[in-house]
Short mmCIF file of C-alpha atoms in Angstrom, two decimals:
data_model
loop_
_atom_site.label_atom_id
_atom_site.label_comp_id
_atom_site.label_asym_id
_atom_site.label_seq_id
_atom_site.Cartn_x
_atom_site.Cartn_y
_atom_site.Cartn_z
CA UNK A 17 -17.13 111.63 166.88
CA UNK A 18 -17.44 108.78 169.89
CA UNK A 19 -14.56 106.45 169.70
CA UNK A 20 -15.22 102.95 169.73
CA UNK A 21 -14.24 101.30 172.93
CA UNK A 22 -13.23 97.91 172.86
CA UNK A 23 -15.46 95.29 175.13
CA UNK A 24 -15.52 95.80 179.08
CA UNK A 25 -13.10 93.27 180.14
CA UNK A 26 -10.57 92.97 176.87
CA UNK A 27 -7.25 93.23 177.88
CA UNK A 28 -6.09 92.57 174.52
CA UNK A 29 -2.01 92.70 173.24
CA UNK A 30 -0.74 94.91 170.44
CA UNK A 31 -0.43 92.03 168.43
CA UNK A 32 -4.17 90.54 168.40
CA UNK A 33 -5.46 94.61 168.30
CA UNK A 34 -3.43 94.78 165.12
CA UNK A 35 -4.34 91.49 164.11
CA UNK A 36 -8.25 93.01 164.32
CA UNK A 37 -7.58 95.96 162.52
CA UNK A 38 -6.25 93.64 160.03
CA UNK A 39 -8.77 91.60 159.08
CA UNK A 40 -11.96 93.54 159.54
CA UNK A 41 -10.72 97.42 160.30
CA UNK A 42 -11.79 97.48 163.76
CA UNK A 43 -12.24 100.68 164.90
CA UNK A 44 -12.44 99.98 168.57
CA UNK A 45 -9.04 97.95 168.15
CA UNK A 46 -7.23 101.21 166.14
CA UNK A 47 -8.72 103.24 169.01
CA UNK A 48 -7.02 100.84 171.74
CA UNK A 49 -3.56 101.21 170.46
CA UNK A 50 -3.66 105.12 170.03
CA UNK A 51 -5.02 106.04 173.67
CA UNK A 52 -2.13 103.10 175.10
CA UNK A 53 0.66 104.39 172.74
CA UNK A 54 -0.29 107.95 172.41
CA UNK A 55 1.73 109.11 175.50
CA UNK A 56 5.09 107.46 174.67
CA UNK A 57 4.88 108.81 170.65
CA UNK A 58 4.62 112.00 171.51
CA UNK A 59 7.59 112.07 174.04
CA UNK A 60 9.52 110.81 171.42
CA UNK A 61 8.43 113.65 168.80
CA UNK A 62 8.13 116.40 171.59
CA UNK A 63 11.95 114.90 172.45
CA UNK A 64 12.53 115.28 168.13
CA UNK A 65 11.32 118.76 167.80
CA UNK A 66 7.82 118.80 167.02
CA UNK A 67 7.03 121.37 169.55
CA UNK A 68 3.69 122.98 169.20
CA UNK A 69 3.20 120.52 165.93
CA UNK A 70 3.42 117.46 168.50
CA UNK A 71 -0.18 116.49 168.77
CA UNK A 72 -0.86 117.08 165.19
CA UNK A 73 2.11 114.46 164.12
CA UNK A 74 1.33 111.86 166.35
CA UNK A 75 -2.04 111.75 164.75
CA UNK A 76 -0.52 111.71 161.55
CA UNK A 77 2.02 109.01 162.43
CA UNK A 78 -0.64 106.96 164.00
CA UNK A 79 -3.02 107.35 160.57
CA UNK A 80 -0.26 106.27 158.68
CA UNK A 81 0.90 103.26 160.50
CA UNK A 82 -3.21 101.65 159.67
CA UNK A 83 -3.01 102.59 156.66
CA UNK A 84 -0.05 100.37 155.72
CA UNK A 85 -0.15 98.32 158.52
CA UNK A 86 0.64 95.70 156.03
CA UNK A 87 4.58 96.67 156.24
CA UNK A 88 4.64 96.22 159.79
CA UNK A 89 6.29 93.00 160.44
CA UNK A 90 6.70 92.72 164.15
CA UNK A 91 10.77 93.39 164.08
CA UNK A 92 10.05 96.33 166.36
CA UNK A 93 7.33 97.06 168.59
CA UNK A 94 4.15 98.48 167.17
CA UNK A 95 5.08 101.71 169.28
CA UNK A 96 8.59 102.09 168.02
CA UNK A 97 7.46 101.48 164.95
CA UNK A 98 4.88 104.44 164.62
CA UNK A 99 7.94 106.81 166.16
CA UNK A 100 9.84 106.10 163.27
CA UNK A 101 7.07 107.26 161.40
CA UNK A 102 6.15 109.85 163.07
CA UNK A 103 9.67 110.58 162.71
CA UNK A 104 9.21 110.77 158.94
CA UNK A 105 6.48 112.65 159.38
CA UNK A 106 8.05 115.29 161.37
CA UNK A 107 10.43 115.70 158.58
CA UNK A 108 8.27 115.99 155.71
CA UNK A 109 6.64 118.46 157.68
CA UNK A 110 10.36 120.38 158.18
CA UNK A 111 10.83 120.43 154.79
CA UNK A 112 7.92 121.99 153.67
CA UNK A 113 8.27 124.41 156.41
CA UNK A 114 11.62 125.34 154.74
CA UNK A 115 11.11 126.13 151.92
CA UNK A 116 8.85 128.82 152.70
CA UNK A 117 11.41 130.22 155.65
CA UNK A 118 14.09 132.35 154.76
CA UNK A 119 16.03 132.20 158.00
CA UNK A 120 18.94 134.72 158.17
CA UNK A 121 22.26 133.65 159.38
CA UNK A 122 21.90 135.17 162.89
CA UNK A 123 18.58 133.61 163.30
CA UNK A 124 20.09 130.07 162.18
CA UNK A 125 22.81 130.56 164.70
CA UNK A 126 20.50 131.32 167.49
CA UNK A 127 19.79 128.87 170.33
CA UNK A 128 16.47 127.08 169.10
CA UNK A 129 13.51 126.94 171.51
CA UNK A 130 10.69 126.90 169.20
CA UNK A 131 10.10 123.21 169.64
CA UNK A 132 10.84 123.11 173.59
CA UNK A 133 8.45 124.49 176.08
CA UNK A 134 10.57 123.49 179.11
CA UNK A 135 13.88 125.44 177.49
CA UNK A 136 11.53 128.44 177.51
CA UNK A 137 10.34 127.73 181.06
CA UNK A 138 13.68 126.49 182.55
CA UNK A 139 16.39 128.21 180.51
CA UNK A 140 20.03 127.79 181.14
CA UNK A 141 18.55 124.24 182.88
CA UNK A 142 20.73 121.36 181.68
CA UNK A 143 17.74 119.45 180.49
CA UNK A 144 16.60 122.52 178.76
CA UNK A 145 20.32 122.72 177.08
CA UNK A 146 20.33 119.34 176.07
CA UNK A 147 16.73 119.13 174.76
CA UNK A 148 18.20 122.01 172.46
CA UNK A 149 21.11 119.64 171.76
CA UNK A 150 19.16 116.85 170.52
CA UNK A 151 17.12 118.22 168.24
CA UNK A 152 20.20 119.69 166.59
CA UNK A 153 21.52 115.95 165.78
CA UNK A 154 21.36 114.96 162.36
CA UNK A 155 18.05 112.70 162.54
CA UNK A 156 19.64 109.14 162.53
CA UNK A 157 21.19 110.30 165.56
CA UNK A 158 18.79 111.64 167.21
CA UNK A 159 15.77 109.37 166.93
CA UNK A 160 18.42 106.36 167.77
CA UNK A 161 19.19 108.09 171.37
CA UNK A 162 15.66 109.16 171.81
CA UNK A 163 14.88 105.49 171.04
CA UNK A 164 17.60 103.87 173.05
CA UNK A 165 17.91 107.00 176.42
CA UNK A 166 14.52 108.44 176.61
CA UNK A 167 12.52 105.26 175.14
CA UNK A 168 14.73 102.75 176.29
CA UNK A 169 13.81 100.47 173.32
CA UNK A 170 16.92 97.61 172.71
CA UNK A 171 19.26 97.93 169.85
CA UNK A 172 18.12 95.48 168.03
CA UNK A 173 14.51 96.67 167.99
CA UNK A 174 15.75 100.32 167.24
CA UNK A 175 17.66 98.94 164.12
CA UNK A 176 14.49 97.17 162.82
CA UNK A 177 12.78 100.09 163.43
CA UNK A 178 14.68 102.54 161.60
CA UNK A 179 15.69 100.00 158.98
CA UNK A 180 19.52 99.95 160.12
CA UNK A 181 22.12 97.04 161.79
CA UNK A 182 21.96 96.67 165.39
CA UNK A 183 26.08 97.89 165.00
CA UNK A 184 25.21 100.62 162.99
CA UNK A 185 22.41 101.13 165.57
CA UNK A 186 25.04 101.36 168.33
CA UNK A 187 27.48 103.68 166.57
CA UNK A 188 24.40 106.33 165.63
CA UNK A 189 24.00 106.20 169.54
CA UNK A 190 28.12 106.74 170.45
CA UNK A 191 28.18 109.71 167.83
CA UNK A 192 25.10 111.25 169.63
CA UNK A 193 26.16 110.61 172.75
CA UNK A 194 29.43 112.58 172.18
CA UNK A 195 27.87 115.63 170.75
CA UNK A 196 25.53 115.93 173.32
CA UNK A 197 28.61 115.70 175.71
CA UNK A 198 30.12 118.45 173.84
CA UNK A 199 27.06 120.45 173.46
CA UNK A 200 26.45 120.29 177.27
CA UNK A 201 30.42 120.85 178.49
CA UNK A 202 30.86 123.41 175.41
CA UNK A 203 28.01 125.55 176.79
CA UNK A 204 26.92 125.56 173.00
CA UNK A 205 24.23 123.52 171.45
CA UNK A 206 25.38 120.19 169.17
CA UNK B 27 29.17 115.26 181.89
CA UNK B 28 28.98 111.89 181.77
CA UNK B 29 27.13 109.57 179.71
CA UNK B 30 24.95 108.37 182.35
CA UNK B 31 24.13 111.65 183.32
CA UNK B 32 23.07 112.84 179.23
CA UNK B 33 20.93 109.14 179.57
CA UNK B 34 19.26 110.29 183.11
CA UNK B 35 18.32 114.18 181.48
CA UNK B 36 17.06 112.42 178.05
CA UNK B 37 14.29 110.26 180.06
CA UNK B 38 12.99 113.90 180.85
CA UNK B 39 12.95 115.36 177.39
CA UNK B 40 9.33 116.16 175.63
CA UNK B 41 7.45 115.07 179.14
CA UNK B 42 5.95 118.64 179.16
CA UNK B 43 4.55 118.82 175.76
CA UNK B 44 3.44 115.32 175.51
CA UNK B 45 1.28 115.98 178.43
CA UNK B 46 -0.49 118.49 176.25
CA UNK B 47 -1.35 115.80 174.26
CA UNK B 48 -4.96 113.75 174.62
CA UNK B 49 -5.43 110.35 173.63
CA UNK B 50 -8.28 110.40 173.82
CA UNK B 51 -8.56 113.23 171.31
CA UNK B 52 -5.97 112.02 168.93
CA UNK B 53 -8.20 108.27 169.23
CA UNK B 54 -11.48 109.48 167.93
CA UNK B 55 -9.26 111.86 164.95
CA UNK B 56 -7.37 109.01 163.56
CA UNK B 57 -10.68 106.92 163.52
CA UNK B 58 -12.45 110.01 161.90
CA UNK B 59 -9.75 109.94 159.26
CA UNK B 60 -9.81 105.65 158.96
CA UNK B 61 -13.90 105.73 158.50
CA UNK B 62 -13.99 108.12 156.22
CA UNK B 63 -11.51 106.55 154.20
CA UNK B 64 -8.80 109.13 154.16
CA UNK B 65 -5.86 107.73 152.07
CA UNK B 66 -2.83 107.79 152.24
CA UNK B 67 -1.04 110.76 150.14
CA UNK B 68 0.97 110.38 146.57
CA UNK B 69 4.21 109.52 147.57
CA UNK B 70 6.39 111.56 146.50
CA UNK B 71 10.23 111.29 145.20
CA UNK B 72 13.14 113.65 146.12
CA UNK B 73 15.74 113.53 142.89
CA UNK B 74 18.75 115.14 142.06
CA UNK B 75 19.27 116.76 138.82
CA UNK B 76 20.59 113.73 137.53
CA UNK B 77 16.94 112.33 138.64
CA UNK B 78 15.14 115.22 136.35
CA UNK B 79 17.35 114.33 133.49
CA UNK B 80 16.13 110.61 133.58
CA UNK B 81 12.64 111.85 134.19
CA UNK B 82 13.12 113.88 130.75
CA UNK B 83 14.10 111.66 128.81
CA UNK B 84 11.66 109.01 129.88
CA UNK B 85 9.00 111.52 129.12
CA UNK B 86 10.74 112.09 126.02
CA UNK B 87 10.61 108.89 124.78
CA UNK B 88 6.83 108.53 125.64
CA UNK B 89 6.21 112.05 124.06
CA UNK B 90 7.62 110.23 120.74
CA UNK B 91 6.88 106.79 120.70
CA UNK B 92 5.05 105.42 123.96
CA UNK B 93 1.45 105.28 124.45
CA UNK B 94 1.33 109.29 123.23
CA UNK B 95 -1.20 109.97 125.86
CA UNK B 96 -1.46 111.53 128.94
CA UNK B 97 1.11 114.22 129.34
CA UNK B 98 0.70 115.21 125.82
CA UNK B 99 -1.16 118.12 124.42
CA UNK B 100 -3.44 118.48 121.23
CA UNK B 101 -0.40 121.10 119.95
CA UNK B 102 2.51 117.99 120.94
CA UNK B 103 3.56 120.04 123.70
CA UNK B 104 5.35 118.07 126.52
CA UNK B 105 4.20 118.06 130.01
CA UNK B 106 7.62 117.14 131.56
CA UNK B 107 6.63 114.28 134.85
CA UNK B 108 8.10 116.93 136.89
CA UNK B 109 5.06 119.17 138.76
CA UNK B 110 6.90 123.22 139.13
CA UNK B 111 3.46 124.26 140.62
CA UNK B 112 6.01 125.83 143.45
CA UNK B 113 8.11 127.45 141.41
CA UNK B 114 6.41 130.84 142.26
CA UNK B 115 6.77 130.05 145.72
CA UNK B 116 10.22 128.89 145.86
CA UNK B 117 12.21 129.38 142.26
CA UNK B 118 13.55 126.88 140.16
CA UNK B 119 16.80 125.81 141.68
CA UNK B 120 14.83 125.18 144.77
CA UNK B 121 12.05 122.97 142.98
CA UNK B 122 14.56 121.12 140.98
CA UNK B 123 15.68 119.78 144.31
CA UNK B 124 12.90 118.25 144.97
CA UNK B 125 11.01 117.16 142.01
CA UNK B 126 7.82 115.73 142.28
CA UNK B 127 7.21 112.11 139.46
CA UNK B 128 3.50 110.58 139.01
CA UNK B 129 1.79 113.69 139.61
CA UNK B 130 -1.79 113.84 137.54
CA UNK B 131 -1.82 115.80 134.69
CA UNK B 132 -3.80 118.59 136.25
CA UNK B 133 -1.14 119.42 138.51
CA UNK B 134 1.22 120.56 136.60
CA UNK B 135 -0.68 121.56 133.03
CA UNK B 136 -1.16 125.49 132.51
CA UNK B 137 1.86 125.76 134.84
CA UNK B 138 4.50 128.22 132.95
CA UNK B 139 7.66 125.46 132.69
CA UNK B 140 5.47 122.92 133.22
CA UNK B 141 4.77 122.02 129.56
CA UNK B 142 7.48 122.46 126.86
CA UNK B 143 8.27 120.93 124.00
CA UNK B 144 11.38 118.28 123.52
CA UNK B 145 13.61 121.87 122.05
CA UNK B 146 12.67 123.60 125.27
CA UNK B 147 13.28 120.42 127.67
CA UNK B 148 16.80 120.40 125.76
CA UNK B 149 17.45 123.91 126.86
CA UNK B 150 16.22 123.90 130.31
CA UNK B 151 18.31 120.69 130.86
CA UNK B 152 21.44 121.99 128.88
CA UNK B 153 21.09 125.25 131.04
CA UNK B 154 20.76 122.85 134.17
CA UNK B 155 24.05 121.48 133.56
CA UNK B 156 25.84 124.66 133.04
#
């Protein structure tokens, strides 16, 4: 399928792209914002624990975000916005994964690299370790210090994101932040 | 390690797998999905037992003395709101964490505990709470 591509010359914001897709589902406009925010969501869901699922989920985050663009209300960024739900995503997608995985207990204890490429390559690497660590975090956590360390995204943009107070926001990212530190000095993942 | 350092190693995180990943590609898929009018799916609702208990009697009450259609049968079986299609997959203690309400009637009629009548739903649920 050839993707629309918006006119030569149109620099246009997130805001007036979305406003398009709004009013008249233009294509080119919902093609603009997935090639310029494509990159960052899938950091973030790479950074979650998508792993080989990655590309997959972003697509399905992005899908979701047109099709109730209605709910977006500009508290967060457009981008930060479809992380959070490609966040969801993600999970749904864990869950039904789980139920049809028995794990045994020595396989749930075990170091997880499944959804890390660069632990594989670059074991016993302290980004590798703590790429391990983060996707251990219970999810709150974690998306708020991929958000905040790896996205750099504000606090109070995070909590409108993820539907939270900016405080609440800020003690997600201390709790993280302090497992991580334990994961990484413990030699064991959080 | 200090915080700073966790901050500096987290900017890192995912670069290699997002690189795998084409906009370009993922573009002209979402559009696919948007012009052919792909929906979104049912959305679905995660419920304690407490949840399938209020589901019951809800469909107990409509079973009775609501619009009588819909989740009834011609024999007044009840088709509980509550879609087992996994129980082969996954058991019932599993499914009943994770009920499924709103489901269309084909999804769950013919399935074994997926239609009982108000005796059976009484059993299941007294059985539930033991």
């Amino acid at each position: 399928m050839t993707v629309p591509v918006p006119e030569p010359g149109a620099q246009l914001d997130d805001e007036s792209l979305i406003a398009a897709w709004r009013a008249s589902g233009d294509e080119a406009a919902a093609a603009e914002l997935v090639r310029r925010h494509t990159q960052s969501v899938a950091r973030f869901l790479a950074g979650a624990g998508a792993g080989e699922d990655t590309e997959d989920l972003v697509q399905e985050a992005f899908f979701r975000a047109f099709r109730k663009i209605e709910t977006w209300r500009g508290g967060a960024s457009f981008r930060t916005w479809v992380m959070t739900i490609g966040a969801n995503a993600l999970k749904d997608l864990r869950r039904r994964t789980q139920r049809r995985t028995v794990l045994s207990l020595a396989e749930r204890d075990a170091p997880d690299t499944r959804h890390d490429p660069e632990g594989e390559a670059v074991a016993g690497d302290q980004a590798a370790r703590l790429a391990a660590a983060v996707v251990r975090l219970p999810p709150m956590q974690r998306d708020v210090f991929l958000l905040r360390a790896q996205q750099g995204r504000p606090y109070q943009e995070i909590a409108a994101a993820l539907d939270t107070t900016e405080g609440a926001a800020r003690v997600h990212y201390h709790h993280a932040v302090r497992r991580l530190k334990q994961a990484m000095e413990g030699g064991h993942h959080a | 390690m200090r915080e700073q350092d966790i901050e500096r190693l987290a900017g890192a995180i995912g670069a290699t797998r997002a690189r795998t990943v084409d906009p370009e590609r993922v573009a002209a898929r979402v559009v696919e999905r948007l012009a052919r009018g792909e929906r979104l799916p049912r959305r679905t609702y995660h419920l304690a037992r407490w949840g399938l208990a209020a589901a019951a009697v809800l469909t107990i009450m409509i079973a009775t003395g609501g619009p009588g259609r819909g989740a009834n049968d011609a024999s007044g079986a009840v088709a509980t709101p509550v879609v087992l299609s996994e129980l082969d997959a996954v058991g019932l203690g599993e499914a009943l964490d994770s009920l499924v309400l709103s489901a269309p009637a084909s999804e769950f009629v013919g399935w074994g505990v997926g239609a009982m009548n108000a005796d059976e739903l009484a059993t299941l649920l007294a059985a539930m709470e033991g």
